[in-house]
Coordinates of C-alpha atoms in Angstrom, one line a residue:
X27 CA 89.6 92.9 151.5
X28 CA 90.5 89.2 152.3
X29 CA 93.7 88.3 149.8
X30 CA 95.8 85.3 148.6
X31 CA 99.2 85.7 147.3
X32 CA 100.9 83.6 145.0
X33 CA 104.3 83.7 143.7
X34 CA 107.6 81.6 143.6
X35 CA 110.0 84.0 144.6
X36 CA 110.4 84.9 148.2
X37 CA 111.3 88.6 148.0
X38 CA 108.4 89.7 146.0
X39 CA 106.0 87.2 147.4
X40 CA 106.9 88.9 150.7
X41 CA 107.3 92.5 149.3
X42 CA 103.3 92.0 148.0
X43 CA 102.4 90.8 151.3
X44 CA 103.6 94.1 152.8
X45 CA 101.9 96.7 150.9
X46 CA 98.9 95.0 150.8
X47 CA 98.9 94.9 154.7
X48 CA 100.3 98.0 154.8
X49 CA 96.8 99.3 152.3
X50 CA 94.8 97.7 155.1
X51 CA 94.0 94.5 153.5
X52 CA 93.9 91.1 155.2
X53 CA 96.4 88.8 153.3
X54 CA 95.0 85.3 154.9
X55 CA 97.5 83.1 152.8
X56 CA 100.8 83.4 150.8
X57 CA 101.9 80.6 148.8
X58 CA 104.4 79.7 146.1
X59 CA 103.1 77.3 143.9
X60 CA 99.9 76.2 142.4
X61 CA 98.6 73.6 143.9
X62 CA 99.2 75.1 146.9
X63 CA 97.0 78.0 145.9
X64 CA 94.3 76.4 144.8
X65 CA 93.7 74.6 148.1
X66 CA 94.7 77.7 149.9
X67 CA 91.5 79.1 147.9
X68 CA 88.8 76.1 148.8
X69 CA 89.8 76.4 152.5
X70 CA 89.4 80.0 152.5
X71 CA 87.4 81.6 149.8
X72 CA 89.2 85.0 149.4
X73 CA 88.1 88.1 148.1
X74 CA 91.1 88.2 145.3
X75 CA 93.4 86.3 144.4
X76 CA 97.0 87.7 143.4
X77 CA 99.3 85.3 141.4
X78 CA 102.3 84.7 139.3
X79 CA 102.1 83.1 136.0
X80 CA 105.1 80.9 136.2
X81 CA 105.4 79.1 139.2
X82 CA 106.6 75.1 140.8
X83 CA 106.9 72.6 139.2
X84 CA 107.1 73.5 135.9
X85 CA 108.0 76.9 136.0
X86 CA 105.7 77.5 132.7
X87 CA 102.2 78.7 133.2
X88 CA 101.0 77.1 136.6
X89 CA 99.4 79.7 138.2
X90 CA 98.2 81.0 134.8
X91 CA 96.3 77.6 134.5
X92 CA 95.6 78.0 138.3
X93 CA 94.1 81.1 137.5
X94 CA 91.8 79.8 134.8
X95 CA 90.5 76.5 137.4
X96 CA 89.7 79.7 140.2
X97 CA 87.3 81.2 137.9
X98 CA 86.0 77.8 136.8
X99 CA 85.2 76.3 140.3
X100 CA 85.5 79.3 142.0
X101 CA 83.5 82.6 139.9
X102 CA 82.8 85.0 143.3
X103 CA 86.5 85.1 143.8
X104 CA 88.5 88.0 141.5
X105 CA 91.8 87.1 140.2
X106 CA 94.7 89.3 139.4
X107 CA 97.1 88.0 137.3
X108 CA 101.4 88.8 137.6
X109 CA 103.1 88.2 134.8
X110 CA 106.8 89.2 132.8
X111 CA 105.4 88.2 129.7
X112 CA 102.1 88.0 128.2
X113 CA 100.8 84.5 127.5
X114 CA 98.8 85.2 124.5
X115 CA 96.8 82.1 124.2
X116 CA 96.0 81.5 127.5
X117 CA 95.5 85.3 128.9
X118 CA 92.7 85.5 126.1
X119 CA 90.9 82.3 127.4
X120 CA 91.4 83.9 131.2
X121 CA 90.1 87.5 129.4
X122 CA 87.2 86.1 127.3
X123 CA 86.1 83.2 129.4
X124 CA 85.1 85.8 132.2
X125 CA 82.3 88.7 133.4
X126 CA 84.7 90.7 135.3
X127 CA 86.5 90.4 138.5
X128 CA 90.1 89.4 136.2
X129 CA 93.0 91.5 136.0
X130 CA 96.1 91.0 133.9
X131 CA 99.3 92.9 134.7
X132 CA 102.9 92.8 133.4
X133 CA 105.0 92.2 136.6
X134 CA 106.9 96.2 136.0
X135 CA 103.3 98.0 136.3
X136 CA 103.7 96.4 140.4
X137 CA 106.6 99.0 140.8
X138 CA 103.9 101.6 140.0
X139 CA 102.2 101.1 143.6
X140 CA 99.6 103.4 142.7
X141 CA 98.3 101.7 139.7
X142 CA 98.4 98.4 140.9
X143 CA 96.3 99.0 144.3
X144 CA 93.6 100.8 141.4
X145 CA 93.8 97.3 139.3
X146 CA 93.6 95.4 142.6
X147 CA 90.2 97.4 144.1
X148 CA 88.8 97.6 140.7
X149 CA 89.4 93.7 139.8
X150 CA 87.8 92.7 143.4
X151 CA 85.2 95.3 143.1
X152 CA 83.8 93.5 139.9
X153 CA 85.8 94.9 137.3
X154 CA 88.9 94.6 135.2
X155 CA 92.4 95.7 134.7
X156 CA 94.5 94.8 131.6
X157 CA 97.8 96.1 131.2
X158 CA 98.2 98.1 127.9
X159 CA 100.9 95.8 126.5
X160 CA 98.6 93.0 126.8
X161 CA 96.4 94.8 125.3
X162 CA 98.1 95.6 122.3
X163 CA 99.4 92.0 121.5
X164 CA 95.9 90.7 121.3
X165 CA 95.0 93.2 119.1
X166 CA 98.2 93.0 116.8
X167 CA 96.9 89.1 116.4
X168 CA 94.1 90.0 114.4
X169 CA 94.5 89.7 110.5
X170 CA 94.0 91.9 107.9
X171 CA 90.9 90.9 107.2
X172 CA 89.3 92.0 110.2
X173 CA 87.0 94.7 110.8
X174 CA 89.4 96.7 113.2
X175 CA 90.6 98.0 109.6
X176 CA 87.8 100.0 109.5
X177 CA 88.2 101.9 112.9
X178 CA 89.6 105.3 112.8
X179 CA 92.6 105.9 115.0
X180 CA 90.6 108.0 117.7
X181 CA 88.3 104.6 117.1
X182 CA 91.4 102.7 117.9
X183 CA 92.5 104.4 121.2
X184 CA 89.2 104.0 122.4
X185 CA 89.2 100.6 122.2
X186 CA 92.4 100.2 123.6
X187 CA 91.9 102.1 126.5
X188 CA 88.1 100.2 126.8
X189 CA 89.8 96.6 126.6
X190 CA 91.5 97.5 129.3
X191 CA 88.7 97.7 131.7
X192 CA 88.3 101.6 132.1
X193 CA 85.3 103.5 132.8
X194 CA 84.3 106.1 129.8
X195 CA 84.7 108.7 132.4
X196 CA 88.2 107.4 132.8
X197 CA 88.7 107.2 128.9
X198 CA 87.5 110.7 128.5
X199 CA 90.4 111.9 131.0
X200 CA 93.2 110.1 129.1
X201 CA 92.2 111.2 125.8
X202 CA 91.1 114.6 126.3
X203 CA 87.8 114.6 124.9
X204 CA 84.3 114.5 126.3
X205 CA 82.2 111.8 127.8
X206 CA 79.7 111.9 124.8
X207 CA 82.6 111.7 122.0
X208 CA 83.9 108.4 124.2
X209 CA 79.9 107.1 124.0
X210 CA 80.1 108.0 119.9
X211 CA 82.8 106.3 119.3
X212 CA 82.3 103.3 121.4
X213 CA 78.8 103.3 119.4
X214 CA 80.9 103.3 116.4
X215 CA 83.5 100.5 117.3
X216 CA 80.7 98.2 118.1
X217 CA 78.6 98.7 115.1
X218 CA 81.8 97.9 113.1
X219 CA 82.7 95.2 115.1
X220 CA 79.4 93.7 114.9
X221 CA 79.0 94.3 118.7
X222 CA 76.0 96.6 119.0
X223 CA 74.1 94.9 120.9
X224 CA 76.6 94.5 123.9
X225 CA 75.9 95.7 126.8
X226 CA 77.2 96.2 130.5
X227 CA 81.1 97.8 131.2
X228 CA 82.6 94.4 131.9
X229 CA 80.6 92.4 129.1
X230 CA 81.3 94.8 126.5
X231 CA 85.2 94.7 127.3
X232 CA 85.0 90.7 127.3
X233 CA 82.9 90.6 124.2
X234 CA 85.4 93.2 122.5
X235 CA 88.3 91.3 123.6
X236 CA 86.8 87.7 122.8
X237 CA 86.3 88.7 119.1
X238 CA 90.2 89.8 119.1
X239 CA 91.3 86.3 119.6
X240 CA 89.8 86.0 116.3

């Protein structure tokens, strides 16, 4: 796939740049600031987008806000998202403001070269990928009177592993149960999150994830 890099700092910008070429993939620009990348994306149109959060001139959340324009202007082109941190308020407008093709990822889950290159294909191939930490600190902003109260904990884990963009095939695996107790208790998390009639793997994850930030 056609890629953009973004980030600040030399060495990893670089290091990125080689295992992507390494996977095969044709890195067409690597930049190190956000303005920078978002002209590097009009000229070229990529197939994904890879970029820091924090980046020149602020050093705050330039290519978070980068990010967010890309999907604006941009829709066709996926974005995966670097980060040390999670930016709570503006990683739920990036996670709820799209249809797919986003990907959020604490900057440690890149030493795990396996599970970043799945979080890349699956963010360009239309899906998402959102690191479990994120994860949990948009759902530990919800209040006590919100519905999640009601979910059991298997209800819970579900959800977790669902926000995060994974197939119910892929949930299944990592829970050890079957594909039809995933499906019943998906059933259940959206009829007690008001969510029934959501359909569609990436739709269901935004619309989850969207009524977190509640």
């Amino acid at each position: 796939m056609r890629v953009i890099v973004a980030e600040d700092s030399t060495l990893l910008r670089e290091g990125l740049v080689r295992l992507l070429v390494d996977e095969g993939h044709d890195v067409i620009a690597s930049v190190g600031d956000a303005d920078a990348l978002l002209v590097a994306v009009e000229l070229n149109r990529p197939d994904i987008v890879v970029t820091d959060v924090r980046m020149p001139p602020g050093h705050s959340d330039e290519g978070l806000r980068a990010a967010l324009t890309i999907r604006d202007r941009w829709p066709e082109v996926a974005v995966l998202v670097l980060s040390q941190y999670v930016e709570n308020r503006y990683a739920a407008e990036l996670i709820s403001g799209s249809g797919g093709k986003v990907g959020y990822l604490l900057k440690d889950r890149v030493a795990q070269v396996e599970e970043f290159l799945d979080a890349l294909n699956r963010v360009a191939g239309g899906g998402t990928a959102f690191d479990p930490e994120v994860v949990r600190q948009l759902l530990s902003r919800t209040t006590r009177s919100n519905p999640l109260e009601r979910l059991t904990p298997r209800e819970r884990d579900v959800l977790e592993l669902m926000a995060q963009g994974l197939t119910n095939a892929r949930i299944a695996t990592d829970l050890y149960i079957s594909v039809s107790s995933v499906e019943k208790h998906i059933n259940a998390v959206f009829d007690k999150l008001g969510l029934a009639n959501s359909t569609g793997m990436s739709r269901r994850v935004m619309a989850v994830v969207a009524y977190l930030r509640t």
